mmCIF file of C-alpha atoms in Angstrom:
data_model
loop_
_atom_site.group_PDB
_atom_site.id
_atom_site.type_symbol
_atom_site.label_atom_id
_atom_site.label_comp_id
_atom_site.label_asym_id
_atom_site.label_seq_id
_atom_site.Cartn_x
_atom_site.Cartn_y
_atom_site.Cartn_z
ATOM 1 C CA UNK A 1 0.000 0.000 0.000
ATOM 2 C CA UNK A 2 1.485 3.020 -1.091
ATOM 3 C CA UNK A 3 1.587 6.249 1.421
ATOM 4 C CA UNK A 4 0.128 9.238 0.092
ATOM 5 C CA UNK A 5 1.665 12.680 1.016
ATOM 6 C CA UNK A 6 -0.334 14.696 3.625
ATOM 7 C CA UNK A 7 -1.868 17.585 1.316
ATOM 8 C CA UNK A 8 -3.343 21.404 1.886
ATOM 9 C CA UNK A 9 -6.895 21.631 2.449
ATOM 10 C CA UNK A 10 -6.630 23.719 -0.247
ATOM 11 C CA UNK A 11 -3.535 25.183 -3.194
ATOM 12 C CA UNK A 12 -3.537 28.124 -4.356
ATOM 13 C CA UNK A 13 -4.322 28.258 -8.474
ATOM 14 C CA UNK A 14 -1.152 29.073 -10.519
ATOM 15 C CA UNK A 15 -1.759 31.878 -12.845
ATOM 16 C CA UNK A 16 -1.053 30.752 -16.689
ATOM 17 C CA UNK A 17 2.359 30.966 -17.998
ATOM 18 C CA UNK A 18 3.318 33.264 -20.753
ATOM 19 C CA UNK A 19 6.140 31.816 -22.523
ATOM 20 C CA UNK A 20 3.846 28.513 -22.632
ATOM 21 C CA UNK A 21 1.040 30.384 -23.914
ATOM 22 C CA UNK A 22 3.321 32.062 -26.593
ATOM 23 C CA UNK A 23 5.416 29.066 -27.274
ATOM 24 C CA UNK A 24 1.643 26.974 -27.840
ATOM 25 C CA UNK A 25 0.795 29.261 -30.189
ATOM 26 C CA UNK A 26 4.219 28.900 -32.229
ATOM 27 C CA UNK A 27 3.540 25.219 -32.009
ATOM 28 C CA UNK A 28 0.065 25.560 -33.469
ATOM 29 C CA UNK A 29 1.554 28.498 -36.641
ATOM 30 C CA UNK A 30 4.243 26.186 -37.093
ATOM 31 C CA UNK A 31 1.859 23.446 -37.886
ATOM 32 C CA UNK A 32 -0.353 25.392 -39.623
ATOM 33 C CA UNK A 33 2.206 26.564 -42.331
ATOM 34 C CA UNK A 34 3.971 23.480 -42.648
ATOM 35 C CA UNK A 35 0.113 22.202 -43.966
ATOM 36 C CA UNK A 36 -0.350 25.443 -45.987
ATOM 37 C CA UNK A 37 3.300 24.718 -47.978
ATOM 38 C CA UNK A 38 2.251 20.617 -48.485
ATOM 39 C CA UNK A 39 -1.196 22.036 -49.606
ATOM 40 C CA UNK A 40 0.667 24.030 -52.040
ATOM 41 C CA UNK A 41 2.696 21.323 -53.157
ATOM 42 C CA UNK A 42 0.047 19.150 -53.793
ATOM 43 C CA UNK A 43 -1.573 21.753 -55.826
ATOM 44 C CA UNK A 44 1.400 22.502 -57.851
ATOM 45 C CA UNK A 45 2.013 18.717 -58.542
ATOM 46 C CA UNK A 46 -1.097 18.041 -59.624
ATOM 47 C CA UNK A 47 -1.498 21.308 -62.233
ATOM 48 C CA UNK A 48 1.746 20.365 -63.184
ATOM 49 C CA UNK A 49 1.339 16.992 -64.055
ATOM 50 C CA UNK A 50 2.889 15.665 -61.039
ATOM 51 C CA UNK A 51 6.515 15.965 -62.235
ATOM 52 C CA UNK A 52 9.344 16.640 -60.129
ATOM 53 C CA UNK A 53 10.582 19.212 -62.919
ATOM 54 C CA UNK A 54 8.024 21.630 -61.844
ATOM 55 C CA UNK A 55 8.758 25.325 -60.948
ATOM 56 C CA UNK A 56 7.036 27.658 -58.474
ATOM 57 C CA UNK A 57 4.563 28.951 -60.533
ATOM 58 C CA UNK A 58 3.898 25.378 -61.416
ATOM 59 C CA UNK A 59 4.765 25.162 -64.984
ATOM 60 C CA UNK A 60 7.236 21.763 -66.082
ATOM 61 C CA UNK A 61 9.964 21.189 -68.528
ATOM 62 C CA UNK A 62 10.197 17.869 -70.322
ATOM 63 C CA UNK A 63 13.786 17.177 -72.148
ATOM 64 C CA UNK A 64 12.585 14.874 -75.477
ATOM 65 C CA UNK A 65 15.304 12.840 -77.314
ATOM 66 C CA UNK A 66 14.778 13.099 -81.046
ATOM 67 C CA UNK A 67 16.946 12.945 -83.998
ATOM 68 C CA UNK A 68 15.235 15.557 -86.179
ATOM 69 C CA UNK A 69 14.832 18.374 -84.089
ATOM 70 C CA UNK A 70 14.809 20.935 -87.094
ATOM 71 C CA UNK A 71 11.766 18.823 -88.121
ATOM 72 C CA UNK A 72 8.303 21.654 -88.442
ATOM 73 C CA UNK A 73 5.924 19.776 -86.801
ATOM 74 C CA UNK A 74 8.235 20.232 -83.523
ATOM 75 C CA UNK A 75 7.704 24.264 -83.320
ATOM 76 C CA UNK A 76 3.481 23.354 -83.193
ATOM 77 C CA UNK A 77 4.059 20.944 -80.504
ATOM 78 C CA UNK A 78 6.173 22.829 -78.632
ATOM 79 C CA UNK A 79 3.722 25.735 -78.867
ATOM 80 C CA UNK A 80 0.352 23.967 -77.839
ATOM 81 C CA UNK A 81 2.797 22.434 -74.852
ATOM 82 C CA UNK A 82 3.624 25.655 -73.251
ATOM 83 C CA UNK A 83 -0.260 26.783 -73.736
ATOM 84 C CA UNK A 84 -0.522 23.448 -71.251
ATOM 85 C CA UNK A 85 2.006 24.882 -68.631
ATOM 86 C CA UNK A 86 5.033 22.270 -69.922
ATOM 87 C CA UNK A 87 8.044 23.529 -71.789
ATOM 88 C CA UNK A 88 9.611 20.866 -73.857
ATOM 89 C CA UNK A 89 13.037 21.367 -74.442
ATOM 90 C CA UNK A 90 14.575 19.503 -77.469
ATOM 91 C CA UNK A 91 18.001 17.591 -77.785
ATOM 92 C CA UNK A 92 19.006 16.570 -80.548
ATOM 93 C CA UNK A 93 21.043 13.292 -81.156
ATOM 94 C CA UNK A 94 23.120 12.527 -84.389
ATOM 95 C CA UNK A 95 23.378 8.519 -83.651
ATOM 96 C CA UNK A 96 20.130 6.824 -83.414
ATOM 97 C CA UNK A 97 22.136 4.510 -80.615
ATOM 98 C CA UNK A 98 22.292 7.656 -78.200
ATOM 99 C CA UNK A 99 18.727 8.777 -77.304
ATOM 100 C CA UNK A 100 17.687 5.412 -75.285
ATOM 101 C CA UNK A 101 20.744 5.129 -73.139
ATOM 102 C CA UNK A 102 20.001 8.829 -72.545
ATOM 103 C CA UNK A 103 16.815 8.477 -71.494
ATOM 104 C CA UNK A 104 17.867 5.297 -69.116
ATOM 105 C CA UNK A 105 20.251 7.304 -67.563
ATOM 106 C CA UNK A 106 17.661 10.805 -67.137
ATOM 107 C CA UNK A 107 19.737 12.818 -68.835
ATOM 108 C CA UNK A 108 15.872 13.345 -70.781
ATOM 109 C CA UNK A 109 13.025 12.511 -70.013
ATOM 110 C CA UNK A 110 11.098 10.901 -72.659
ATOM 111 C CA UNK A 111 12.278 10.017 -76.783
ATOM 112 C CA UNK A 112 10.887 10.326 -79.998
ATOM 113 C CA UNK A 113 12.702 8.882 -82.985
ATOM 114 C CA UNK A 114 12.029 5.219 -83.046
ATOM 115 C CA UNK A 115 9.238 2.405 -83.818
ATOM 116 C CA UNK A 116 8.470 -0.439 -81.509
ATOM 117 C CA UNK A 117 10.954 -2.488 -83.205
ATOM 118 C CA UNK A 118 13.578 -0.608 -82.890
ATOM 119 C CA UNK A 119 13.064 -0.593 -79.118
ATOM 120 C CA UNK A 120 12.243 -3.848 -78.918
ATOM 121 C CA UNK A 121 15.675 -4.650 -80.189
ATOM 122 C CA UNK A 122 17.158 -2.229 -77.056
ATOM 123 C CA UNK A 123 15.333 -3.397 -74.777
ATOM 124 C CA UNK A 124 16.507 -6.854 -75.397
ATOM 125 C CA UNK A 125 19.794 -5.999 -76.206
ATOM 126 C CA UNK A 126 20.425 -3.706 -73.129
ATOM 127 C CA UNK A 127 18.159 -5.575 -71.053
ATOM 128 C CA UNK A 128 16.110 -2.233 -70.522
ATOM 129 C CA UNK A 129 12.619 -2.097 -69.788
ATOM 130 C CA UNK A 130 11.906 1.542 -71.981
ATOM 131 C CA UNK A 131 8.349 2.075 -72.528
ATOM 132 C CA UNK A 132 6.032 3.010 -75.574
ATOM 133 C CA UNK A 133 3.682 5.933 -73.955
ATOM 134 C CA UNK A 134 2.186 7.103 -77.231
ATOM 135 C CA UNK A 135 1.777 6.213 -81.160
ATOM 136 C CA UNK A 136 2.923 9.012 -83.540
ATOM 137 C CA UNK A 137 3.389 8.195 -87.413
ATOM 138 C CA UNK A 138 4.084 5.156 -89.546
ATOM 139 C CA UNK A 139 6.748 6.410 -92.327
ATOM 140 C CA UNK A 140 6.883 4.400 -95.709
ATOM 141 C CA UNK A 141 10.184 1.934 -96.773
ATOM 142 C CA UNK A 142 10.406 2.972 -100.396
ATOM 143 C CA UNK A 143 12.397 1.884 -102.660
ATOM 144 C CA UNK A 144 13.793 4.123 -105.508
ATOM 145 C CA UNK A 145 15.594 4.337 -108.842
ATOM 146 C CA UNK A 146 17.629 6.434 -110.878
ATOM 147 C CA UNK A 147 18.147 4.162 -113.841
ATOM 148 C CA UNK A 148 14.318 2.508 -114.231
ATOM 149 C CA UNK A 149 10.733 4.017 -113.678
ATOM 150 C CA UNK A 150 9.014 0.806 -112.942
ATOM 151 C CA UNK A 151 9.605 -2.627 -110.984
ATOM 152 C CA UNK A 152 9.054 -4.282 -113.988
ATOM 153 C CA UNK A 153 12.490 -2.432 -115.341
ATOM 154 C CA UNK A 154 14.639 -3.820 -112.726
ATOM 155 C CA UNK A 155 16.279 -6.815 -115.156
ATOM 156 C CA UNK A 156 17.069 -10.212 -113.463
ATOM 157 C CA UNK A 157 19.633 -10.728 -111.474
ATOM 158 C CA UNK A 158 19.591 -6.596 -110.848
ATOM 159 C CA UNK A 159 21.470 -5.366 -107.691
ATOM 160 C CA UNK A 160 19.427 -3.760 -104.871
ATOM 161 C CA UNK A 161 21.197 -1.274 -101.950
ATOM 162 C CA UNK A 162 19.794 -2.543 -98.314
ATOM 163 C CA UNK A 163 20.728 -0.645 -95.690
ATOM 164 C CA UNK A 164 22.441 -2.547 -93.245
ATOM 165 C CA UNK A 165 21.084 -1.811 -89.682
ATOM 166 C CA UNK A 166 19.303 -5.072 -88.610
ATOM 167 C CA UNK A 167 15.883 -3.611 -88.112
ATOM 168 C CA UNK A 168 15.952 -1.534 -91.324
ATOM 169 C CA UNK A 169 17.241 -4.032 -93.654
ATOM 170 C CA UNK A 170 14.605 -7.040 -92.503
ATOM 171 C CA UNK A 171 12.111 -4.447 -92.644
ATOM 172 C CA UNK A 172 13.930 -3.867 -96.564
ATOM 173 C CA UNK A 173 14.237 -7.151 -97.549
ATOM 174 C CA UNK A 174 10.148 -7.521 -96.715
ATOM 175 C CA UNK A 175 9.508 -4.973 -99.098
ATOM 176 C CA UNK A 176 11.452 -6.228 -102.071
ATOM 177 C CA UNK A 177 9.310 -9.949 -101.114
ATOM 178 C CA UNK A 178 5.634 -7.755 -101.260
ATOM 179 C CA UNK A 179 7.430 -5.997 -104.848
ATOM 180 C CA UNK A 180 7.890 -9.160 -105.856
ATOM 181 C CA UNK A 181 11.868 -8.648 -106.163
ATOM 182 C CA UNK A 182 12.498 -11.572 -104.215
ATOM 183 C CA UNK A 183 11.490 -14.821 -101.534
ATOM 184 C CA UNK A 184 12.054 -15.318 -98.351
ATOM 185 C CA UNK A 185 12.231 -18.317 -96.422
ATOM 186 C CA UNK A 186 9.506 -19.187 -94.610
ATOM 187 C CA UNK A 187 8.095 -16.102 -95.840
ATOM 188 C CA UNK A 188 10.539 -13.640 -93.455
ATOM 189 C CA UNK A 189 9.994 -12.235 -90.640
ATOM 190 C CA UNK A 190 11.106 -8.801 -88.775
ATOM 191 C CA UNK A 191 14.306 -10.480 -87.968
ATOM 192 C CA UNK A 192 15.396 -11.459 -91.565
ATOM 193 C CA UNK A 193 18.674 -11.380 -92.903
ATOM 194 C CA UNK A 194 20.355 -11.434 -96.426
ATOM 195 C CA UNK A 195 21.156 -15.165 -95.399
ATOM 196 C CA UNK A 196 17.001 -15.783 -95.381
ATOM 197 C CA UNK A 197 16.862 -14.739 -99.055
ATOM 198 C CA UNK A 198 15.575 -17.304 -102.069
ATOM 199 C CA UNK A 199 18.351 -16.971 -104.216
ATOM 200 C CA UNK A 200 16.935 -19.595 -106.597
ATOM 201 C CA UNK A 201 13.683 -17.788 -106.811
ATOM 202 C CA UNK A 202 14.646 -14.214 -106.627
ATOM 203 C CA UNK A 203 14.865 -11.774 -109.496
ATOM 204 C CA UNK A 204 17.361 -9.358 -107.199
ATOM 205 C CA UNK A 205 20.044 -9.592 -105.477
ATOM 206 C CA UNK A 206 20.735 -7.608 -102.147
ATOM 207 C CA UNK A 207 23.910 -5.524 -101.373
ATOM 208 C CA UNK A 208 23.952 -4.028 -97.545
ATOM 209 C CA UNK A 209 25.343 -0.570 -96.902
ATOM 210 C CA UNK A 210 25.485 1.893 -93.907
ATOM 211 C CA UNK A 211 21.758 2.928 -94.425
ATOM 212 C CA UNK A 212 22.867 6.841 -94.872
ATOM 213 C CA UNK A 213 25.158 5.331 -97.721
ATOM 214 C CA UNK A 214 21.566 4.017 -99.259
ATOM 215 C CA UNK A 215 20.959 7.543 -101.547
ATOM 216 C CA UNK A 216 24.791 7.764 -102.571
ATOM 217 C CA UNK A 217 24.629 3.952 -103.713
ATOM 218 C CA UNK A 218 22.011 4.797 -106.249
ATOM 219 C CA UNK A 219 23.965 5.106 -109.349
ATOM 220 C CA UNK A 220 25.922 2.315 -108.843
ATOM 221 C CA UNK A 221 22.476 -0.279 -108.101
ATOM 222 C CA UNK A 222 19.690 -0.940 -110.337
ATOM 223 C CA UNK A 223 17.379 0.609 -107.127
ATOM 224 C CA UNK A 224 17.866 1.223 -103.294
ATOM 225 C CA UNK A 225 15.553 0.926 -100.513
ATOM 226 C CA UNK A 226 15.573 4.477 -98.771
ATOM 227 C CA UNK A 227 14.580 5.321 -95.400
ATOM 228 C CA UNK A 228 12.355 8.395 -95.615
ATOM 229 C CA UNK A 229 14.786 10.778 -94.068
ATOM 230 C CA UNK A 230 17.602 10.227 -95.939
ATOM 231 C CA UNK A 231 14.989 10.661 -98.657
ATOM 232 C CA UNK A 232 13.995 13.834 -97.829
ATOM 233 C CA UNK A 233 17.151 14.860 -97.071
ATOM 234 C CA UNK A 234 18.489 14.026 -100.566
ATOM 235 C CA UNK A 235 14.942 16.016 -102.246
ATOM 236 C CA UNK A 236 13.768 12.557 -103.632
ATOM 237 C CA UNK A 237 10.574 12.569 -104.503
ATOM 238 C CA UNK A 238 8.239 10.285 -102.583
ATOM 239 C CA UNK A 239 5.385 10.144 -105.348
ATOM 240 C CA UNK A 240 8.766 8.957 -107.509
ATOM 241 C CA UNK A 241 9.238 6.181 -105.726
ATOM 242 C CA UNK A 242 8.833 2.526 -107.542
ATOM 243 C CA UNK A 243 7.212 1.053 -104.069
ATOM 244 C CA UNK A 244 6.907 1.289 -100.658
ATOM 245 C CA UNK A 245 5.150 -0.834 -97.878
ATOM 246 C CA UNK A 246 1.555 0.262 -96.959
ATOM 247 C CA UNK A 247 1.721 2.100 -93.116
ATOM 248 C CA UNK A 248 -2.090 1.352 -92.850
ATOM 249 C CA UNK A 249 -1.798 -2.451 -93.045
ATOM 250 C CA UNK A 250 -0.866 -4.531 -89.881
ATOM 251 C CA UNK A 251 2.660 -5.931 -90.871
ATOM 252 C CA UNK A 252 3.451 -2.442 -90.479
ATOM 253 C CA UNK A 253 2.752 -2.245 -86.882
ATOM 254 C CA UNK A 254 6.112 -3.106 -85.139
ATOM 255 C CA UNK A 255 7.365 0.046 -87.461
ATOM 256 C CA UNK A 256 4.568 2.554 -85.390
ATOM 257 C CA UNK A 257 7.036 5.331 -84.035
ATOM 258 C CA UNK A 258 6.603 6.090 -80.219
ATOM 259 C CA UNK A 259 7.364 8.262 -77.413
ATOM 260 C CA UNK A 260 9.418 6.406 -75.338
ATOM 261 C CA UNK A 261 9.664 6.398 -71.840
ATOM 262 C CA UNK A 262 10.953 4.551 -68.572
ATOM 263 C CA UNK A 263 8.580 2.182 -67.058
ATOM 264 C CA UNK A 264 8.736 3.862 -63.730
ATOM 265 C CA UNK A 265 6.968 7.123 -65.876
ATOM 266 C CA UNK A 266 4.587 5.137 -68.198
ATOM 267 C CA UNK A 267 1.965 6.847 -66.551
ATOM 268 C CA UNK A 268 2.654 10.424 -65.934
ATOM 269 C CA UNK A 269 0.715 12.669 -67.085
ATOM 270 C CA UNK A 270 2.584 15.137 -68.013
ATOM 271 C CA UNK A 271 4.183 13.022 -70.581
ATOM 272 C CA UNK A 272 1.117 11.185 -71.892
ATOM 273 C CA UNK A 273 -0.209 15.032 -72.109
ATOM 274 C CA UNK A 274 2.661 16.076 -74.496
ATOM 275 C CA UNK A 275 1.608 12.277 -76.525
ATOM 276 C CA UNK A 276 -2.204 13.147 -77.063
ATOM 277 C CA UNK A 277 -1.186 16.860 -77.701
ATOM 278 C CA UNK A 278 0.601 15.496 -80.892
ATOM 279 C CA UNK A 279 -2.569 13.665 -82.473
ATOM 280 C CA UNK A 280 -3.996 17.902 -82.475
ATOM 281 C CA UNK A 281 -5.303 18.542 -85.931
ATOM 282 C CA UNK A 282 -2.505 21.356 -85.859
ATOM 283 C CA UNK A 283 0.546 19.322 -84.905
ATOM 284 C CA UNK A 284 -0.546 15.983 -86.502
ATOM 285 C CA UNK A 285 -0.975 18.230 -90.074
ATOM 286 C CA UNK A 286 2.831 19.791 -89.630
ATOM 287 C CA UNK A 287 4.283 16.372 -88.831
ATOM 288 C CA UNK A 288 2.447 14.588 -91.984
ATOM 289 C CA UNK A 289 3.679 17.750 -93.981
ATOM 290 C CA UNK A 290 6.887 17.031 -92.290
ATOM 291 C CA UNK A 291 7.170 13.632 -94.309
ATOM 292 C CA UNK A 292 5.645 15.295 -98.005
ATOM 293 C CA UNK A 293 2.864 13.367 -97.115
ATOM 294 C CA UNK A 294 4.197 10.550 -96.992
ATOM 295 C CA UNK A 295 3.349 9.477 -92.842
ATOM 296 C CA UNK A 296 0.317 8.354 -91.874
ATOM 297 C CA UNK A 297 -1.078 8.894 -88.152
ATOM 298 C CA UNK A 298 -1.499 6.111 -86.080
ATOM 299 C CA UNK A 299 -3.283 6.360 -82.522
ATOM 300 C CA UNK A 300 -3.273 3.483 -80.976
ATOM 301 C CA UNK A 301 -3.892 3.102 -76.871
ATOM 302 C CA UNK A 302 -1.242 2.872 -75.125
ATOM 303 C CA UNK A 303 -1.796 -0.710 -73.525
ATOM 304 C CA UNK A 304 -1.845 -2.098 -77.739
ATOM 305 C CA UNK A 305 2.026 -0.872 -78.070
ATOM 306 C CA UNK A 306 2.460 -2.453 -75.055
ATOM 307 C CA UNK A 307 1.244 -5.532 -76.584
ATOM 308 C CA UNK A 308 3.145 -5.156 -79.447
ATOM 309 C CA UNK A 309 6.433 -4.432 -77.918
ATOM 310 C CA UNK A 310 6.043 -7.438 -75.841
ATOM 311 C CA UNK A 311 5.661 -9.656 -78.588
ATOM 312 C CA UNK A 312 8.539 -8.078 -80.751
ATOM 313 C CA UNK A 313 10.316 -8.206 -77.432
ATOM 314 C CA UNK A 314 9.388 -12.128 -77.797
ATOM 315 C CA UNK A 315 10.627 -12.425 -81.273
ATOM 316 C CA UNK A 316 14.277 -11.216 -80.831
ATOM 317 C CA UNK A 317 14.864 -13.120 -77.373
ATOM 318 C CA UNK A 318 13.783 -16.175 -78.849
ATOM 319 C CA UNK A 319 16.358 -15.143 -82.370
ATOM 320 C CA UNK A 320 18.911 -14.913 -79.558
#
């Protein structure tokens, strides 16, 4: 049993204590703006698009990896952006092999230069796990001539310039088989080589070059098989062309370009803001213009390139 001290009838009441009273009330103002900034926060995040690139007054710069920054479709997008609060600031890469450790590493934040084969090839190569956030164009494989105006001119046995990156010269080598220029065996597929090539059947034969050799190679091959920038580059004329593949069929799908990003940021919306922004009537126009008409516009949802990445992803594991 515990003693209890013998008390007053009575104690006298203490009267408050100021520097409690004041120190309370620091307490409570402390509190209170430490809510006010995280309120703020919260608001600027979420007008922002949630990314940590955001400034005071809430606005957001995205870096974008491309490889044709003096493109025209680039100055519309960038406009309608900043109308959105996000600035997009462009770098440009020379080597398409630069953008997608770049974006890996944050040095950007999201790409735009490649199609879901392309990546697909990274991915697996690098064993990356970059992500398709948005569809953008499908651009034409043509194949052109300065010696004949029609397939039927090419004689037997004619030579045909391939460029010689893998993704670009399968992709080549399908379009001679739908010109009927040569057979593949088995058909092909997005992984073929020169090595998969008919010879026994074929009217061509294939030579590989670097792929920005393709244009220079022309007067020295009965035709070439030109990817559309060097095209452009070199004035060729698109409606010249002997053939092309079709970008509204679906072989042409793992050849959709993206916007890239990392899978951590697959759903920010910032950046999936800058992707629908480019299917405007205003920027879609200027990219397709871009091309001499050549592109055509693909929106797909996002979960479809997904899809297809996963399967092209598939493909070249299984090659390897």
């Amino acid at each position: 049993m515990t003693n209890t001290p013998t008390e007053p009838d009575s104690v006298p009441e203490l009267p408050d204590n100021p520097a409690e009273r004041r120190n309370g009330l620091i307490t409570w103002l402390s509190i209170a703006a430490v809510a006010v900034i995280a309120a703020v926060a919260v608001l600027i995040s979420h007008f922002s698009g949630g990314s940590s690139r955001a400034d005071a007054s809430g606005r957001v710069t995205v870096k974008i990896g491309t490889t044709d920054r003096s493109s025209d479709f680039w100055p519309v997008l960038t406009r309608r952006a900043a109308e959105e609060g996000i600035d997009i600031e462009l770098v440009n890469f020379t080597d398409y092999t630069q953008a997608n450790p770049a974006l890996s590493q944050k040095q950007i934040d999201l790409n735009l230069f490649q199609h879901l084969l392309f990546l697909a090839n990274h991915n697996v190569a690098d064993k990356d796990t970059l992500t398709p956030i948005g569809s953008t164009v499908v651009v034409p494989l043509s194949l052109y001539s300065k010696k004949h105006t029609t397939l039927q001119d090419i004689p037997a046995h004619g030579r045909v310039a391939i460029p010689n990156d893998p993704t670009n010269q399968a992709r080549a080598l399908l379009v001679l088989q739908q010109a009927g220029l040569l057979k593949l065996k088995g058909g092909g597929s997005v992984l073929a080589t020169p090595a998969d090539v008919d010879t026994a059947t074929s009217k061509v034969t294939v030579t590989p070059v670097d792929a920005a050799q393709t244009v220079a190679s022309l007067p020295s091959v009965d035709a070439a098989v030109i990817n559309n920038n060097f095209a452009l580059d070199a004035e060729l004329d698109p409606s010249k062309a002997l053939y092309g593949d079709d970008p509204s069929k679906p072989e042409a799908e793992p050849y959709i370009n993206v916007f890239v990003a990392r899978a951590a940021d697959k759903n920010d919306p910032t950046y999936l803001k800058i992707a629908k922004l480019y299917h405007e009537e205003a920027v879609k126009k200027a990219a397709i213009d871009a091309s001499k008409g050549t592109a055509v516009a693909v929106e797909r949802p996002q979960a479809d390139l997904e899809r297809i990445l996963a399967s092209l992803e598939k493909t070249v594991r299984a090659a390897h």
